[in-house]
């Protein structure tokens, strides 16, 4: 599939990070330049909305400049790491833009991380400053465990305040950074290949890796979102996923700052609040995990909300059940659903579905973004023919140069200018990609390959299935068998019924050997992905397809 190139800036081949790939010839030189362009056109327009706070672009610029001045006064310099442990709130964006303004490196961290994870991330990147929600103070490692962290700034107040809640005596309120009188520093002019953000991947084993998102990566990804999603000035995007995740950071926050749109901030997702906010603030665009769509559809008063302004509904991070897509098409016929496949290492989008095309390609994650390149490779590192399956390798200006201070992981995960995604998929002759499974999640049942996503998608079509996850169970005869965990809305639904349903759509070797019904939603990480490693630790069922 070829994108209509007349909608995109002109491209040319360029060399960066020791690689050669297509780039947009006309682009902002760095994120500070990008924001300055938007500010010049939209100074009086709303940039952020959070509860009763409404902040224009001019106000956002003034506040970010003050925060940058305060950080500089306290000793933060270009290249220093500024960690941000904040929920979806304006202070996150203030600190982010302040770091860019100084030429420092922002390190957003998810607020669900616990003390050991925080200690690892803050030490691994040698963060000099930390901006954090005061309510999370108890989780912050003790000063002796963070030898590089010199500055700590608290946003808001702890539940009861004081040392008992973990707020250290030397912590400073965020308002300290807003004190007037200091000279405002001129925005830095970093090189395109310099790191702007470090995002730590939610690894399933071992410690997370710090992906280095450069100015080149981030400006190209915002341009890809702008043109592929057809985003325009005045767009109103609801931020319902963490701002610290690549989706919240790039697809929503930075993309709105690119086009002159407004970020509507939802501090914590609840389906009713999402719908209320989307209606009241006239949301036009969002990008969330599929589970959020499903939860919204299950709200009993869904039809009472005015969602007529909602134009583009992006989704990613997991397959969207076909049943959910059909229900959305019925209830919101004007909404263009857009699958956007990507990763932290690709600064978000690798593929997106052209607007209006999703209904005809329910099994596809779309076409490769304009400047991107994808190869499907076999285990020997050889490209396979169109339509055949293999590991997805990705190249382009949005692919990060590597991991922060981790040469071994960089060498392992990158090859010849491509990032090896670990996803199994295919690209058809028309250029549309399908993702079948994670390489490590593929089930080998007696020599037959079973793709978990395919089985989970079929299960989603059953009216009683709320969500499901398929994992491999060791088997002495076949090597592995398939075990499905299912959350059902009807307790009368049985394992035999679900197997019969699957048998109408799948080959017999793909049917779940075991089915376990769960009583609460499946475990997910901070970014909304199901934690299959937790399910693998559950005891294996003793009976095939048993109600356990």
Coordinates of C-alpha atoms in Angstrom, one line a residue:
X1 CA 0.0 0.0 0.0
X2 CA 1.3 3.4 -0.9
X3 CA 0.3 6.4 1.2
X4 CA -0.9 9.4 -0.9
X5 CA 2.5 11.2 -0.8
X6 CA 1.0 14.6 -1.8
X7 CA -0.4 14.8 1.8
X8 CA 3.1 14.4 3.3
X9 CA 6.2 16.7 3.3
X10 CA 8.9 15.9 0.7
X11 CA 11.2 13.1 1.7
X12 CA 14.9 12.4 1.1
X13 CA 17.4 9.8 2.2
X14 CA 19.7 10.8 5.0
X15 CA 22.4 9.3 7.3
X16 CA 21.8 9.3 11.0
X17 CA 23.1 7.0 13.8
X18 CA 25.3 5.2 11.3
X19 CA 22.2 4.2 9.3
X20 CA 20.6 5.5 6.1
X21 CA 16.8 5.9 5.8
X22 CA 14.1 8.2 4.4
X23 CA 13.4 11.5 6.3
X24 CA 11.0 14.4 5.9
X25 CA 13.1 17.1 4.2
X26 CA 11.2 19.9 5.9
X27 CA 10.9 19.4 9.6
X28 CA 11.6 21.2 12.9
X29 CA 15.2 21.1 13.8
X30 CA 14.3 20.0 17.4
X31 CA 11.4 19.9 19.8
X32 CA 12.0 23.5 21.0
X33 CA 11.7 24.7 17.4
X34 CA 8.6 22.6 16.9
X35 CA 6.9 24.1 20.0
X36 CA 8.0 27.6 19.0
X37 CA 6.3 27.2 15.6
X38 CA 3.1 26.2 17.3
X39 CA 3.2 28.9 19.9
X40 CA 3.6 31.6 17.2
X41 CA 0.3 30.4 15.6
X42 CA -1.8 29.4 18.6
X43 CA -0.7 31.5 21.6
X44 CA -4.3 32.2 22.8
X45 CA -5.6 28.7 22.1
X46 CA -6.1 26.1 24.8
X47 CA -3.1 23.7 25.1
X48 CA -4.1 21.8 28.3
X49 CA -7.3 21.1 30.1
X50 CA -7.2 19.3 33.4
X51 CA -10.2 19.3 35.7
X52 CA -11.0 23.0 36.2
X53 CA -7.6 24.2 34.9
X54 CA -7.4 25.6 31.4
X55 CA -4.0 26.6 30.0
X56 CA -3.3 28.4 26.8
X57 CA -0.2 28.0 24.7
X58 CA 1.2 31.3 25.9
X59 CA 0.6 30.3 29.5
X60 CA 2.2 26.9 28.9
X61 CA 5.3 28.6 27.4
X62 CA 5.6 31.1 30.3
X63 CA 5.3 28.4 32.9
X64 CA 7.7 26.0 31.2
X65 CA 10.2 28.8 30.9
X66 CA 9.9 29.6 34.6
X67 CA 10.4 25.9 35.5
X68 CA 13.4 25.8 33.3
X69 CA 14.8 28.9 35.0
X70 CA 14.2 27.3 38.4
X71 CA 15.9 24.1 37.4
X72 CA 18.9 26.0 36.0
X73 CA 19.1 28.0 39.2
X74 CA 19.3 24.8 41.1
X75 CA 22.1 23.5 38.9
X76 CA 20.4 21.4 36.1
X77 CA 22.4 21.7 32.9
X78 CA 22.1 20.4 29.3
X79 CA 22.4 16.6 29.2
X80 CA 21.3 16.1 32.8
X81 CA 18.5 13.7 33.3
X82 CA 15.3 15.1 34.8
X83 CA 12.9 12.3 35.9
X84 CA 9.2 13.0 36.0
X85 CA 7.0 10.7 38.2
X86 CA 3.6 12.4 37.7
X87 CA 0.1 11.4 36.8
X88 CA -1.7 13.0 33.8
X89 CA -1.5 16.6 35.0
X90 CA -0.2 19.9 33.7
X91 CA 3.0 19.7 35.9
X92 CA 4.1 16.7 33.8
X93 CA 4.0 18.9 30.6
X94 CA 5.6 21.9 32.4
X95 CA 8.6 19.7 33.5
X96 CA 8.8 18.0 30.1
X97 CA 9.0 21.2 28.2
X98 CA 11.4 22.8 30.8
X99 CA 13.8 19.9 30.3
X100 CA 13.7 20.4 26.5
X101 CA 14.3 24.1 27.0
X102 CA 17.5 23.4 29.0
X103 CA 18.7 20.7 26.6
X104 CA 18.3 18.3 29.5
X105 CA 16.9 14.8 29.0
X106 CA 13.4 14.0 30.3
X107 CA 12.8 10.6 31.9
X108 CA 9.1 10.0 32.3
X109 CA 8.3 7.2 34.8
X110 CA 4.9 5.5 35.3
X111 CA 3.3 6.3 38.6
X112 CA 2.5 2.6 39.2
X113 CA 6.1 1.7 39.5
X114 CA 7.2 0.6 43.0
X115 CA 10.3 1.4 45.0
X116 CA 12.7 -1.3 43.5
X117 CA 11.8 -0.3 39.9
X118 CA 12.2 3.4 40.8
X119 CA 15.6 2.8 42.3
X120 CA 16.8 0.9 39.3
X121 CA 15.6 3.5 36.7
X122 CA 16.8 6.6 38.7
X123 CA 20.2 5.0 39.2
X124 CA 20.6 3.5 35.8
X125 CA 20.0 6.9 34.1
X126 CA 21.8 8.8 36.9
X127 CA 18.9 11.2 37.3
X128 CA 20.0 14.6 38.8
X129 CA 16.4 15.9 39.4
X130 CA 13.1 14.2 40.2
X131 CA 9.7 15.9 39.9
X132 CA 7.1 13.6 41.6
X133 CA 3.5 13.6 42.9
X134 CA 3.8 14.1 46.7
X135 CA 1.3 11.3 47.2
X136 CA 3.9 8.9 45.9
X137 CA 6.6 10.1 48.4
X138 CA 6.7 6.8 50.3
X139 CA 7.7 4.9 47.2
X140 CA 10.7 7.1 46.5
X141 CA 13.9 5.3 47.5
X142 CA 15.8 6.8 50.5
X143 CA 18.4 9.4 49.6
X144 CA 21.3 7.0 50.4
X145 CA 20.0 4.7 47.7
X146 CA 20.1 7.4 45.0
X147 CA 23.6 8.8 45.0
X148 CA 23.2 10.9 41.8
X149 CA 19.8 12.4 42.7
X150 CA 20.5 15.9 44.0
X151 CA 17.1 17.6 43.5
X152 CA 13.6 16.5 44.4
X153 CA 10.4 18.5 43.7
X154 CA 7.0 17.6 45.0
X155 CA 3.7 18.3 43.1
X156 CA 0.7 18.7 45.2
X157 CA 0.4 17.5 48.8
X158 CA 0.8 14.1 50.4
X159 CA -2.4 12.6 51.9
X160 CA -1.5 13.6 55.4
X161 CA 1.8 15.5 54.8
X162 CA 5.1 15.4 56.7
X163 CA 7.9 12.9 57.1
X164 CA 5.5 10.1 58.0
X165 CA 4.3 10.1 54.5
X166 CA 7.8 9.9 53.0
X167 CA 8.3 13.6 52.1
X168 CA 11.9 14.3 52.9
X169 CA 13.0 17.4 54.7
X170 CA 15.1 18.6 51.7
X171 CA 12.2 18.1 49.2
X172 CA 11.1 21.3 47.6
X173 CA 7.6 22.1 46.4
X174 CA 7.1 22.5 42.6
X175 CA 6.1 26.1 43.3
X176 CA 9.8 26.7 44.2
X177 CA 10.5 26.4 40.5
X178 CA 8.0 29.1 39.7
X179 CA 9.5 31.8 41.8
X180 CA 9.8 35.1 39.8
X181 CA 12.9 37.2 39.3
X182 CA 15.3 34.8 37.7
X183 CA 16.5 35.3 34.1
X184 CA 14.7 33.0 31.7
X185 CA 17.1 30.9 29.7
X186 CA 16.9 31.0 25.9
X187 CA 15.6 27.7 24.6
X188 CA 18.5 25.2 23.8
X189 CA 19.2 24.3 20.2
X190 CA 20.2 20.6 20.5
X191 CA 21.3 18.5 17.6
X192 CA 18.8 16.2 16.0
X193 CA 20.6 13.1 17.1
X194 CA 20.8 14.2 20.8
X195 CA 18.6 12.3 23.2
X196 CA 15.5 14.2 24.3
X197 CA 13.7 11.5 26.3
X198 CA 14.6 8.2 27.9
X199 CA 11.6 5.8 28.2
X200 CA 12.1 2.5 30.0
X201 CA 10.5 -0.4 28.3
X202 CA 8.1 -2.6 30.3
X203 CA 10.3 -5.7 29.9
X204 CA 8.8 -9.1 30.8
X205 CA 12.1 -10.4 32.2
X206 CA 15.0 -8.7 33.9
X207 CA 15.5 -5.0 34.2
X208 CA 13.8 -2.6 31.8
X209 CA 15.9 -0.9 29.1
X210 CA 16.1 2.8 28.6
X211 CA 15.2 3.6 25.0
X212 CA 16.8 6.8 23.9
X213 CA 14.2 8.9 22.0
X214 CA 16.1 11.6 20.1
X215 CA 14.8 14.9 18.7
X216 CA 14.9 13.3 15.2
X217 CA 12.8 10.4 16.4
X218 CA 10.2 12.5 18.1
X219 CA 9.8 15.2 15.4
X220 CA 9.3 12.5 12.8
X221 CA 6.7 10.6 14.9
X222 CA 4.7 13.7 15.5
X223 CA 4.7 14.3 11.7
X224 CA 3.6 10.8 11.1
X225 CA 0.7 11.1 13.5
X226 CA -0.2 14.5 12.0
X227 CA -0.4 13.3 8.5
X228 CA -1.5 9.6 8.9
X229 CA -4.3 10.5 11.4
X230 CA -5.1 13.7 9.5
X231 CA -4.7 15.8 12.7
X232 CA -5.4 19.6 12.3
X233 CA -5.2 22.7 14.5
X234 CA -7.9 22.8 17.1
X235 CA -7.9 19.1 17.6
X236 CA -9.0 18.0 21.1
X237 CA -7.3 14.9 22.2
X238 CA -8.2 13.0 25.4
X239 CA -5.2 11.7 27.3
X240 CA -6.5 8.5 29.0
X241 CA -3.3 6.5 28.9
X242 CA -0.3 7.5 31.0
X243 CA 1.6 10.5 29.8
X244 CA 4.7 8.6 30.7
X245 CA 4.0 5.9 28.1
X246 CA 5.1 6.4 24.5
X247 CA 1.5 6.5 23.4
X248 CA 0.5 9.2 25.9
X249 CA 3.7 11.1 25.3
X250 CA 4.0 11.0 21.5
X251 CA 0.6 10.1 20.1
X252 CA -1.3 12.5 22.3
X253 CA 0.8 15.1 24.1
X254 CA 3.6 15.9 21.6
X255 CA 1.3 15.4 18.6
X256 CA -1.1 18.0 20.0
X257 CA 1.8 20.4 20.7
X258 CA 2.8 19.8 17.1
X259 CA -0.5 20.7 15.4
X260 CA -1.8 23.2 17.9
X261 CA -4.4 21.0 19.5
X262 CA -5.5 20.7 23.1
X263 CA -4.6 17.8 25.5
X264 CA -7.6 16.9 27.7
X265 CA -6.0 15.2 30.7
X266 CA -7.7 12.4 32.5
X267 CA -5.8 11.6 35.7
X268 CA -7.1 8.1 36.2
X269 CA -9.2 6.1 33.7
X270 CA -12.7 5.2 34.5
X271 CA -15.1 4.5 31.7
X272 CA -17.8 6.8 32.9
X273 CA -15.4 9.7 33.5
X274 CA -13.8 9.1 30.1
X275 CA -17.2 9.4 28.4
X276 CA -18.3 12.4 30.4
X277 CA -15.0 14.2 29.7
X278 CA -15.1 13.3 26.0
X279 CA -18.6 14.6 25.7
X280 CA -18.1 17.8 27.7
X281 CA -14.8 18.8 26.1
X282 CA -15.9 17.8 22.5
X283 CA -13.1 15.2 22.1
X284 CA -12.1 14.7 18.4
X285 CA -9.2 12.3 18.8
X286 CA -7.7 9.8 21.1
X287 CA -5.4 6.7 21.1
X288 CA -5.9 4.1 23.8
X289 CA -5.6 0.4 24.3
X290 CA -8.5 -1.7 23.0
X291 CA -9.7 -2.6 26.6
X292 CA -10.8 1.1 27.1
X293 CA -13.1 0.9 24.1
X294 CA -14.6 -2.3 25.4
X295 CA -15.1 -0.9 28.9
X296 CA -16.8 2.2 27.5
X297 CA -19.2 0.2 25.4
X298 CA -20.2 -1.7 28.5
X299 CA -21.3 1.5 30.3
X300 CA -25.1 1.2 30.6
X301 CA -25.6 4.9 29.7
X302 CA -23.2 4.9 26.8
X303 CA -25.8 6.1 24.3
X304 CA -26.6 9.2 26.5
X305 CA -23.2 10.8 25.9
X306 CA -22.7 13.2 23.0
X307 CA -19.7 11.8 21.1
X308 CA -20.6 13.5 17.8
X309 CA -17.3 15.4 17.7
X310 CA -15.2 12.2 18.0
X311 CA -13.6 11.8 14.6
X312 CA -10.6 9.5 15.0
X313 CA -10.3 6.6 17.4
X314 CA -6.8 5.2 17.5
X315 CA -5.9 2.0 19.2
X316 CA -2.8 -0.1 19.8
X317 CA -0.8 -2.1 22.3
X318 CA -3.0 -5.2 21.8
X319 CA -5.3 -6.6 19.1
X320 CA -8.7 -5.0 19.0
X321 CA -11.4 -7.7 19.2
X322 CA -13.5 -7.9 16.1
X323 CA -16.6 -7.9 18.2
X324 CA -15.6 -4.5 19.7
X325 CA -14.9 -3.0 16.3
X326 CA -18.3 -4.1 15.0
X327 CA -20.1 -2.7 18.0
X328 CA -18.3 0.7 17.7
X329 CA -19.1 0.9 14.0
X330 CA -22.8 0.3 14.9
X331 CA -22.9 2.8 17.7
X332 CA -20.5 5.5 16.4
X333 CA -20.8 5.2 12.6
X334 CA -18.9 8.5 12.0
X335 CA -15.9 7.4 14.0
X336 CA -12.8 6.3 12.0
X337 CA -11.1 3.5 13.9
X338 CA -7.3 3.5 13.2
X339 CA -5.0 0.7 14.3
X340 CA -1.6 2.1 15.2
X341 CA 1.2 -0.5 15.8
X342 CA 4.4 0.6 17.3
X343 CA 6.7 0.3 20.3
X344 CA 8.8 2.4 22.6
X345 CA 11.8 1.7 20.4
X346 CA 10.0 3.0 17.3
X347 CA 8.9 6.2 19.2
X348 CA 5.3 4.9 18.7
X349 CA 4.0 4.5 15.2
X350 CA 5.4 1.9 12.8
X351 CA 2.1 1.3 10.9
X352 CA -1.2 3.0 10.9
X353 CA -4.4 2.1 9.1
X354 CA -5.5 4.8 6.6
X355 CA -8.6 6.5 7.7
X356 CA -11.8 4.7 6.6
X357 CA -10.0 1.5 5.8
X358 CA -10.2 -0.4 9.1
X359 CA -13.6 -2.0 8.5
X360 CA -12.4 -3.8 5.4
X361 CA -9.2 -5.0 7.1
X362 CA -10.1 -6.0 10.6
X363 CA -7.1 -8.3 10.9
X364 CA -4.5 -5.7 9.9
X365 CA -2.5 -3.1 11.9
X366 CA -2.2 -0.9 8.8
X367 CA 0.5 0.2 6.4
X368 CA 4.0 1.2 7.2
X369 CA 4.3 4.9 8.0
X370 CA 5.7 7.1 5.2
X371 CA 9.4 7.3 6.3
X372 CA 9.4 3.8 7.8
X373 CA 10.6 0.5 6.5
X374 CA 9.7 -3.0 7.6
X375 CA 11.3 -6.4 6.7
X376 CA 9.8 -9.8 7.7
X377 CA 12.7 -12.1 8.6
X378 CA 13.0 -15.8 9.3
X379 CA 15.0 -17.2 12.2
X380 CA 18.2 -17.3 10.1
X381 CA 17.9 -13.6 9.3
X382 CA 16.6 -14.0 5.8
X383 CA 13.7 -12.0 4.4
X384 CA 10.6 -14.0 3.6
X385 CA 8.2 -13.6 0.7
X386 CA 5.1 -11.3 0.9
X387 CA 2.4 -13.0 2.9
X388 CA 4.7 -15.3 4.7
X389 CA 5.3 -15.0 8.5
X390 CA 8.4 -14.1 10.3
X391 CA 9.8 -11.6 12.8
X392 CA 9.1 -7.9 12.1
X393 CA 12.3 -5.8 11.7
X394 CA 11.8 -2.0 11.6
X395 CA 13.9 0.9 10.3
X396 CA 13.4 4.6 9.8
X397 CA 14.0 8.0 11.4
X398 CA 11.6 7.1 14.3
X399 CA 13.7 4.1 15.4
X400 CA 15.8 4.9 18.4
X401 CA 19.6 4.6 18.2
X402 CA 19.7 2.2 21.1
X403 CA 19.4 1.9 24.9
X404 CA 20.9 4.2 27.5
X405 CA 24.2 2.8 28.8
X406 CA 23.4 -0.7 27.6
X407 CA 25.6 -1.6 24.7
X408 CA 24.9 -5.4 25.0
X409 CA 21.1 -4.9 24.7
X410 CA 21.6 -2.5 21.8
X411 CA 23.8 -5.0 20.0
X412 CA 21.4 -7.8 20.6
X413 CA 18.2 -6.0 19.6
X414 CA 19.4 -3.9 16.6
X415 CA 20.9 -5.3 13.3
X416 CA 21.9 -3.5 10.1
X417 CA 19.9 -0.4 11.0
X418 CA 16.8 -2.3 11.9
X419 CA 15.2 -2.9 15.3
X420 CA 14.2 -6.6 15.8
X421 CA 10.7 -6.2 17.3
X422 CA 10.2 -9.7 18.6
X423 CA 6.7 -9.7 17.0
X424 CA 5.7 -12.4 14.5
X425 CA 3.7 -11.1 11.6
X426 CA 3.4 -10.8 7.8
X427 CA 3.1 -8.1 5.2
X428 CA 0.9 -8.8 2.2
X429 CA 1.5 -7.8 -1.4
X430 CA -0.6 -4.7 -0.8
X431 CA 1.7 -3.5 2.0
X432 CA -0.7 -4.2 4.9
X433 CA 0.8 -5.8 8.0
X434 CA -0.7 -8.4 10.3
X435 CA 0.7 -9.1 13.8
X436 CA 0.1 -12.7 14.9
X437 CA 1.9 -13.0 18.1
X438 CA 5.0 -12.2 20.2
X439 CA 7.8 -14.5 19.2
X440 CA 8.1 -15.7 22.8
X441 CA 4.4 -16.3 23.1
X442 CA 4.0 -18.5 20.0
X443 CA 2.7 -22.0 21.0
X444 CA 4.3 -25.0 19.4
X445 CA 1.6 -27.8 19.7
X446 CA 3.1 -31.0 18.3
X447 CA 4.9 -29.0 15.5
X448 CA 1.9 -26.9 14.7
X449 CA 2.2 -23.1 15.3
X450 CA -0.7 -21.6 17.3
X451 CA -0.8 -17.8 17.3
X452 CA -2.3 -16.5 20.5
X453 CA -3.8 -13.4 19.0
X454 CA -5.7 -15.4 16.4
X455 CA -7.4 -17.6 19.1
X456 CA -8.0 -14.6 21.4
X457 CA -9.7 -12.7 18.5
X458 CA -12.0 -15.6 17.9
X459 CA -12.9 -15.9 21.6
X460 CA -13.7 -12.2 21.6
X461 CA -16.5 -12.8 19.1
X462 CA -18.5 -14.8 21.6
X463 CA -21.0 -12.6 23.3
X464 CA -20.2 -13.8 26.8
X465 CA -16.4 -13.1 26.5
X466 CA -15.3 -9.9 28.1
X467 CA -11.6 -10.6 27.6
X468 CA -9.3 -13.5 27.2
X469 CA -5.6 -14.5 27.1
X470 CA -3.9 -17.6 25.7
X471 CA -0.7 -19.0 27.0
X472 CA 1.4 -22.2 26.5
X473 CA 1.4 -25.0 29.0
X474 CA 4.2 -27.6 28.9
X475 CA 3.1 -31.0 27.7
X476 CA 5.1 -34.3 27.8
X477 CA 3.7 -35.5 24.5
X478 CA 3.0 -32.5 22.3
X479 CA 5.6 -30.2 23.8
X480 CA 3.0 -27.4 24.5
X481 CA -0.7 -27.1 24.8
X482 CA -2.9 -24.0 24.7
X483 CA -4.5 -22.7 28.0
X484 CA -7.1 -19.8 27.8
X485 CA -8.0 -17.5 30.7
X486 CA -11.4 -16.0 30.1
X487 CA -13.4 -13.3 31.9
X488 CA -17.1 -13.9 31.1
X489 CA -20.2 -11.7 31.5
X490 CA -22.5 -14.8 31.7
X491 CA -21.7 -17.3 34.3
X492 CA -23.8 -19.9 32.4
X493 CA -21.2 -19.9 29.6
X494 CA -19.2 -23.1 29.7
X495 CA -15.8 -24.2 28.4
X496 CA -17.5 -26.7 26.1
X497 CA -19.6 -23.9 24.6
X498 CA -16.4 -21.8 24.0
X499 CA -14.6 -24.7 22.4
X500 CA -17.5 -25.3 20.1
X501 CA -17.5 -21.6 19.2
X502 CA -13.8 -21.7 18.4
X503 CA -14.2 -24.9 16.3
X504 CA -16.5 -23.0 13.9
X505 CA -13.6 -20.6 13.1
X506 CA -10.3 -22.4 13.8
X507 CA -8.5 -25.6 12.9
X508 CA -8.8 -28.3 15.5
X509 CA -5.2 -28.0 16.7
X510 CA -5.8 -24.3 17.5
X511 CA -8.6 -24.9 20.0
X512 CA -7.8 -24.2 23.6
X513 CA -6.9 -27.4 25.5
X514 CA -7.7 -25.8 28.8
X515 CA -10.0 -23.0 29.7
X516 CA -10.0 -21.2 33.1
X517 CA -12.7 -18.7 34.0
X518 CA -11.5 -15.8 36.1
X519 CA -13.6 -13.7 38.4
X520 CA -11.9 -10.3 37.8
X521 CA -10.1 -8.6 34.9
X522 CA -6.9 -10.1 33.7
X523 CA -3.7 -8.7 35.1
X524 CA -2.2 -5.8 33.1
X525 CA 1.0 -3.8 33.3
X526 CA 1.1 0.0 33.7
X527 CA 0.6 0.4 29.9
X528 CA -2.5 -1.8 29.7
X529 CA -0.9 -4.9 28.3
X530 CA -2.0 -8.3 29.8
X531 CA 0.7 -9.8 32.0
X532 CA 0.9 -13.3 30.6
X533 CA 3.9 -14.1 32.7
X534 CA 1.6 -13.9 35.8
X535 CA -0.9 -16.3 34.1
X536 CA 1.9 -18.7 33.4
X537 CA 2.6 -19.0 37.2
X538 CA -0.9 -20.1 37.9
X539 CA -1.3 -23.8 38.5
X540 CA -2.1 -25.7 35.3
X541 CA -5.6 -27.2 35.1
X542 CA -6.0 -30.9 35.4
X543 CA -8.9 -31.4 33.0
X544 CA -9.1 -30.4 29.3
X545 CA -11.4 -27.4 28.8
X546 CA -12.4 -27.5 32.5
X547 CA -14.4 -24.8 34.3
X548 CA -11.6 -24.2 36.9

